[in-house]
Coordinates of C-alpha atoms and ligand atoms in Angstrom, one line a residue:
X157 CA 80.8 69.7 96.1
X158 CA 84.0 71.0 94.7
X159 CA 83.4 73.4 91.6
X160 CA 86.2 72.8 89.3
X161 CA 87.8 76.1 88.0
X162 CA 87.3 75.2 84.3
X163 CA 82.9 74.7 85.3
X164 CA 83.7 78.4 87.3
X165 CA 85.4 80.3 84.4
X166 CA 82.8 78.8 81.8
X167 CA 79.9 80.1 83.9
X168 CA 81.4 83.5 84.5
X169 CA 81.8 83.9 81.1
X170 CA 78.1 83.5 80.6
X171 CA 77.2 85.5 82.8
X172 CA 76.1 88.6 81.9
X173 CA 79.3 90.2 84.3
X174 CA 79.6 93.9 83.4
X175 CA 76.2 93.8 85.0
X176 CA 77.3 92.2 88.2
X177 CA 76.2 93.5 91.3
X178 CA 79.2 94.0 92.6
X179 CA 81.7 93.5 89.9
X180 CA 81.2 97.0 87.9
X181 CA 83.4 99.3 90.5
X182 CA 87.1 99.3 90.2
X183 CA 89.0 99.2 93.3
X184 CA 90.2 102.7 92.6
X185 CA 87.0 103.7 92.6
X186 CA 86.1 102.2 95.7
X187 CA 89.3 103.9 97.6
X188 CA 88.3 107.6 95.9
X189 CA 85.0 107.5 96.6
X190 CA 83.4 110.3 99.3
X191 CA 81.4 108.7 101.9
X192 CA 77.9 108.1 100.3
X193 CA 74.7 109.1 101.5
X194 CA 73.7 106.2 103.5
X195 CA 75.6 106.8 106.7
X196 CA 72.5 109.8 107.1
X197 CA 70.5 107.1 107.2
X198 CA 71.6 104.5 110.2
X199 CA 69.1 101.5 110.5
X200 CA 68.7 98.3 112.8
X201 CA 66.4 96.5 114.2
X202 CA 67.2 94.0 117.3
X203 CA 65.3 90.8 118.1
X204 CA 65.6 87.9 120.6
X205 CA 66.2 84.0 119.3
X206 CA 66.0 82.7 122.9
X207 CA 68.8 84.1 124.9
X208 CA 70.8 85.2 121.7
X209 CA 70.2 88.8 120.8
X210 CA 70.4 89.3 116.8
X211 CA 70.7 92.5 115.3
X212 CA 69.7 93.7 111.3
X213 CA 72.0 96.0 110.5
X214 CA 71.1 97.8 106.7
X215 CA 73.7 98.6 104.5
X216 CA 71.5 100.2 101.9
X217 CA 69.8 99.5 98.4
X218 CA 70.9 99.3 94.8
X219 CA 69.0 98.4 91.6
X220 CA 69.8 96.6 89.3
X221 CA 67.9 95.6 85.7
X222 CA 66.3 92.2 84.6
X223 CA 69.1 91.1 82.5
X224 CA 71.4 90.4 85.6
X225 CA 68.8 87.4 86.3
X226 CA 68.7 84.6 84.2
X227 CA 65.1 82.7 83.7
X228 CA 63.3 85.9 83.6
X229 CA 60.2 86.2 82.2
X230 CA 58.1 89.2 82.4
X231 CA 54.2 88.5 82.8
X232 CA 55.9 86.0 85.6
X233 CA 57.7 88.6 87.2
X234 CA 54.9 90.9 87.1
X235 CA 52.5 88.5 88.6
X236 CA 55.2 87.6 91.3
X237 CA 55.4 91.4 92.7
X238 CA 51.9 92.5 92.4
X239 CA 51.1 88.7 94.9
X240 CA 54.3 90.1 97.2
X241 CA 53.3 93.5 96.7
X242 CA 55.9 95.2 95.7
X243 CA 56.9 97.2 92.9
X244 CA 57.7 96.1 89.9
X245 CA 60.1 97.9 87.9
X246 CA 62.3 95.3 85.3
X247 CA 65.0 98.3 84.5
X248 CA 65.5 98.9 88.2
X249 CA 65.1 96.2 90.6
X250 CA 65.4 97.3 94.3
X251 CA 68.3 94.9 96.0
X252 CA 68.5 95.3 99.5
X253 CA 71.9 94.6 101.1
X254 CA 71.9 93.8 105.3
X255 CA 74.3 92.5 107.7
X256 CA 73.7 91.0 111.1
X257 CA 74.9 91.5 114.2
X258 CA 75.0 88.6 116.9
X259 CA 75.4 89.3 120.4
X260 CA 75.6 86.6 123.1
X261 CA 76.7 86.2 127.0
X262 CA 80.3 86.8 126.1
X263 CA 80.4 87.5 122.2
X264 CA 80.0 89.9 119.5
X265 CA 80.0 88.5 116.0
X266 CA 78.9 90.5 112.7
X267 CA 77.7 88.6 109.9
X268 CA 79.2 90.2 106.7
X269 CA 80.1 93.8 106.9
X270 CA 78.1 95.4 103.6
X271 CA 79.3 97.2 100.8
X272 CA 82.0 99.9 100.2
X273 CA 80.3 103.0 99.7
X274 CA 81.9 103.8 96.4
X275 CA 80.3 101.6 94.9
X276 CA 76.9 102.7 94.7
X277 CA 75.5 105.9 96.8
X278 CA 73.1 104.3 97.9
X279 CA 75.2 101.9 99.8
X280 CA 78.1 101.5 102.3
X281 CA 75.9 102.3 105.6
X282 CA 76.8 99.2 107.9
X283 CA 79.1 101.2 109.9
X284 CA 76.3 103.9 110.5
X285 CA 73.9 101.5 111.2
X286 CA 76.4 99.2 113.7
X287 CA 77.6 102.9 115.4
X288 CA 73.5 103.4 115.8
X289 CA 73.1 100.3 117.6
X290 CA 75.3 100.9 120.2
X291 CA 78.2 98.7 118.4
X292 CA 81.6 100.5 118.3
X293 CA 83.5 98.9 115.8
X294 CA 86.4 97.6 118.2
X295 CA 84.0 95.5 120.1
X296 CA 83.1 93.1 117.3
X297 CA 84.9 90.0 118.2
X298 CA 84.3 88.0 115.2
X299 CA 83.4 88.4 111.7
X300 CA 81.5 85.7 110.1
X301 CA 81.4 85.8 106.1
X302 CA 78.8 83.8 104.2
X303 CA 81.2 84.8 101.3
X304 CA 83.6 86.9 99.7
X305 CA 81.5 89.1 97.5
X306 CA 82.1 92.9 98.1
X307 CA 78.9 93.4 98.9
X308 CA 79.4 91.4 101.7
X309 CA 83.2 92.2 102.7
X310 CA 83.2 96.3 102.3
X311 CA 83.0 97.4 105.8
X312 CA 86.0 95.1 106.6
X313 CA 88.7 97.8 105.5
X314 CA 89.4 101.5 104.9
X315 CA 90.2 101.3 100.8
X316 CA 92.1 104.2 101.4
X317 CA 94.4 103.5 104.2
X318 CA 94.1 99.5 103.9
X319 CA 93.6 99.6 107.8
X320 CA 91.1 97.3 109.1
X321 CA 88.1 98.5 110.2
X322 CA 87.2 96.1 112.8
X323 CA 90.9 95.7 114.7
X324 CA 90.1 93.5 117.5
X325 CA 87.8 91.1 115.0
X326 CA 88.8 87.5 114.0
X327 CA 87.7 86.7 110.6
X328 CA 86.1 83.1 109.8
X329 CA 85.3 82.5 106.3
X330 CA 84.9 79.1 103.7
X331 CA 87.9 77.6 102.9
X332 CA 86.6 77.1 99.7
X333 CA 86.1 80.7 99.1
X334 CA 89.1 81.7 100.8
X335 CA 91.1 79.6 98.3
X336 CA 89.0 81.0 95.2
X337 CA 89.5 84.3 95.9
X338 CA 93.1 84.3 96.5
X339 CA 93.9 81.7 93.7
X340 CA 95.9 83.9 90.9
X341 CA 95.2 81.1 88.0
X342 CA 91.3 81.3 88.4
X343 CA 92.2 85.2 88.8
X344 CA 94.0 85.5 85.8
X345 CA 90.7 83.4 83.6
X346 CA 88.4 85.8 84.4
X347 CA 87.0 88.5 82.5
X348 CA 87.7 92.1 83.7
X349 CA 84.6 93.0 84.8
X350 CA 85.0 89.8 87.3
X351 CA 88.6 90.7 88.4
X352 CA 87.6 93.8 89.5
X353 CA 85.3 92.3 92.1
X354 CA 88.1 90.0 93.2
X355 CA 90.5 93.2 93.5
X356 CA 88.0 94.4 95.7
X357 CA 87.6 91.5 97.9
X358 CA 90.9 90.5 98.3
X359 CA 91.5 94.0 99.7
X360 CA 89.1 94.2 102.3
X361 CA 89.7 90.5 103.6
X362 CA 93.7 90.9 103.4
X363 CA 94.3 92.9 106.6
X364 CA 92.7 89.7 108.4
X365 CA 95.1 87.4 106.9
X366 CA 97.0 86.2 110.4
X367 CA 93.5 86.8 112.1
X368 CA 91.4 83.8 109.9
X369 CA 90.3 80.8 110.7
X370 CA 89.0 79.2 107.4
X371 CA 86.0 76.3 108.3
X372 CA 84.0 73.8 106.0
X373 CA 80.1 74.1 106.4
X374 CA 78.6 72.1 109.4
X375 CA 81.7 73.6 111.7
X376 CA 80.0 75.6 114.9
X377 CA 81.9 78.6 115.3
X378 CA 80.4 79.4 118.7
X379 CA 77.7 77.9 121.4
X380 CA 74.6 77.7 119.5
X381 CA 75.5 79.4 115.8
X382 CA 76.0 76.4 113.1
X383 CA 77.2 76.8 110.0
X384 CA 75.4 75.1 107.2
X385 CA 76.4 74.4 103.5
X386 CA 74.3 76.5 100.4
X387 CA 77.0 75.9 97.2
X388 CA 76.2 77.4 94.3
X389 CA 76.4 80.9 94.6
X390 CA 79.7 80.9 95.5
X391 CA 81.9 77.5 95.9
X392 CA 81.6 78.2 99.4
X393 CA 78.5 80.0 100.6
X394 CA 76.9 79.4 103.4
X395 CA 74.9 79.7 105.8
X396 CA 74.5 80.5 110.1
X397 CA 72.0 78.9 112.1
X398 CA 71.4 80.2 115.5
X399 CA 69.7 77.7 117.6
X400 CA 68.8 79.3 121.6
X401 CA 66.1 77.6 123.9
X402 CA 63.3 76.7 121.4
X403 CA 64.0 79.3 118.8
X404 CA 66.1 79.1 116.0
X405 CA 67.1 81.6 112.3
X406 CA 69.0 80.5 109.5
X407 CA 70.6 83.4 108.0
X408 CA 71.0 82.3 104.5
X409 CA 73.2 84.6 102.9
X410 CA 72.6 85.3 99.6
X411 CA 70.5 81.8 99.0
X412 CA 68.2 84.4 96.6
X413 CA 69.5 87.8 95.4
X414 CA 65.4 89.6 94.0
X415 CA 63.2 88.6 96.4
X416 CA 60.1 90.2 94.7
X417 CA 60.6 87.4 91.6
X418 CA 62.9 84.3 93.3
X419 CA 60.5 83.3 95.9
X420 CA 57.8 82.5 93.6
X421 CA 60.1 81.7 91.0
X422 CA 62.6 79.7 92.7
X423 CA 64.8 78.0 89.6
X424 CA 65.2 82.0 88.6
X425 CA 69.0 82.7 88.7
X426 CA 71.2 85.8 89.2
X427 CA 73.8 87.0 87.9
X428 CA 76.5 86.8 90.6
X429 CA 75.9 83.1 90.7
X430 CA 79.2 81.1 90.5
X431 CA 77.1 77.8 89.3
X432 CA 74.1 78.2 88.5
X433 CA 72.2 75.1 88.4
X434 CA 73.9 74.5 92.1
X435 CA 72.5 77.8 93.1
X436 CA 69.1 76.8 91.9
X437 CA 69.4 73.5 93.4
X438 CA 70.4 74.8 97.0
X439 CA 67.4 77.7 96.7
X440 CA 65.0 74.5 96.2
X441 CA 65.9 72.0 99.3
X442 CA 66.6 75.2 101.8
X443 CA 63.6 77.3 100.4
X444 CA 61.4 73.7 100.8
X445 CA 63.0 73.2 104.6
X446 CA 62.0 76.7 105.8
X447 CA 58.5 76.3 104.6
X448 CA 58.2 72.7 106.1
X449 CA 60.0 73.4 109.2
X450 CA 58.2 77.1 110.2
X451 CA 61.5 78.1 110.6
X452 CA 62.5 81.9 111.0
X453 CA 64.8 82.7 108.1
X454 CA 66.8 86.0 107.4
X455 CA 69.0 86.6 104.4
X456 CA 71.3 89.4 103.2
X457 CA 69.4 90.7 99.9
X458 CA 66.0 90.1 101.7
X459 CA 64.1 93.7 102.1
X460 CA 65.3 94.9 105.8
X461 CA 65.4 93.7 108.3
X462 CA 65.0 90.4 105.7
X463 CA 63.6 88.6 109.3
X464 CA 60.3 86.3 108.0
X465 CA 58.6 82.9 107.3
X466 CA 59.1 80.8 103.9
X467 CA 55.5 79.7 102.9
X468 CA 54.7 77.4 100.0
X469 CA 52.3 79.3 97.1
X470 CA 50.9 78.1 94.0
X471 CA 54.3 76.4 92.2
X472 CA 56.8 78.4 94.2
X473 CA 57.1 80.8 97.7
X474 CA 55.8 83.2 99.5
X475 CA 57.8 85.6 102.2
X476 CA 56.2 86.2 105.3
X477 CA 57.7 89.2 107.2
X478 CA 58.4 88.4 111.1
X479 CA 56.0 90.1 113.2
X480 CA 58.0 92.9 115.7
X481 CA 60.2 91.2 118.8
X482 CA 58.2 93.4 121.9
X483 CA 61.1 91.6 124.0
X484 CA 63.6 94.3 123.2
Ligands
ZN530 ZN1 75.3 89.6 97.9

């Protein structure tokens, strides 16, 4: 479904922005910043779906505070992390941010590319953590984007030289988002904090320009790796399935943002969300699939390597981490 730019603008405008995750650097900011601390700290973790090697690449971490999601509640946020066991701090929420690497017979495609260091310190390790698993950056043939975010886009480019970071990659993205993010009207209706995300965005993606090919969800964009629709976060979003043999991952993207609260409290928004009740509606039919199917799910803001089960629990869901892959 087509989101209307009128429906966009209102719903940014509600939206809480100066808080967004990745809407409260400038772009200058981004292309001054020293390297951040992450790159130390390279991490991946490789596993097999059939003959389809797939790769978690981290990025790094950022918190953010409660207000950035909207439904919260706090004795049901507190009871949400204590039966996922993890901490529960409402001022400083711990986001993870991952890519995924996707090696077959005669491909190499990344799925999104991270953050740009500057805009946390805590972030901007995806090209560590690609280097530490044996990736250099010229071999990545393809870069998938679930969206546009700079979160998601931030290893893409050098913000201070504009050079593309990945030179021998071709970039396939939403046409949807595509259009969004380069659409000056929508631009021009947003609040500040908003357009500072786009600046961002449009920078990293714009050395791929003659490289793109733009696809509607349900395109395959190689043997085996299907891309499905999940609206609502962005116009766009969506997500890769990789189907090898008998075994299969959707990589959902950013289908939930705080795993420790939006599993078991699914209709929970964030922030970030371009439409929020689509958001909440695509977190409830893919959230309710993974649990009914068994199927191995992954996801971008997932705790690393973000590789587990969907299980139904009391009203909402439980996360199941993936047991380690000894076939690697
Ligand atoms: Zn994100």
């Amino acid at each position: 479904m087509a989101v209307s730019r009128r429906m966009f603008a209102r719903n940014a405008l509600l939206a809480p922005a100066v808080l967004a995750l990745s809407a409260t650097t400038r772009f200058e900011d981004v292309a001054h910043a020293e390297s951040s601390e992450m790159p130390d700290t390279p991490r991946f973790q490789r596993r097999m779906i059939g003959e389809i090697e797939v790769i978690a690449l981290m990025d790094g971490m950022i918190e953010r505070p409660k207000e950035m999601i909207s439904g919260y509640d706090e004795a049901k946020a507190a009871a949400a992390a204590r039966l996922a066991h993890k901490p529960h701090d409402p001022a400083a929420i711990r986001i993870g941010i991952n890519g995924y690497a996707i090696r077959t017979a005669d491909r190499l495609i990344v799925v999104d590319t991270g953050s740009p260091s500057g805009l946390a310190p805590t972030l901007g390790g995806w090209h560590a953590s690609l280097a530490a698993a044996g990736i250099a950056a010229d071999q990545v043939d393809t870069v998938f984007l679930t969206h546009l975010h700079p979160d998601h886009v931030g290893g893409m480019t050098d913000p201070k030289s504009g050079t593309a970071r990945l030179p021998k990659a071709e970039v396939i993205a939403s046409e949807a988002d595509w259009r969004f993010t380069f659409d000056d009207a929508i631009y021009a209706s947003m609040p500040k904090a908003v357009q500072q995300g786009l600046d961002i965005s449009r920078a990293m993606v714009t050395p791929y320009t003659a490289s793109k090919t733009l696809v509607v969800p349900g395109a395959e964009i190689a043997p085996g790796l299907t891309t499905v629709a999940m609206p609502g976060h962005t116009p766009g979003h969506m997500g890769l399935r990789i189907d090898s043999g008998r075994e299969s991952v959707l990589i959902w993207g950013d289908l939930l943002i705080v795993p420790a609260y939006q599993f078991a409290n699914p209709d929970w928004g964030f922030a970030l969300d371009t439409d929020k009740a689509a958001a909440a509606k695509t977190r409830a039919k893919v959230l309710d699939m993974s649990a009914a199917d068994g199927m191995m799910v992954a996801g971008m803001h997932l705790d690393f390597p973000g590789f587990g089960y969907v299980e139904r629990a009391g009203q909402g869901y439980g996360f199941v981490a993936a047991p380690w892959d000894y076939r690697v």
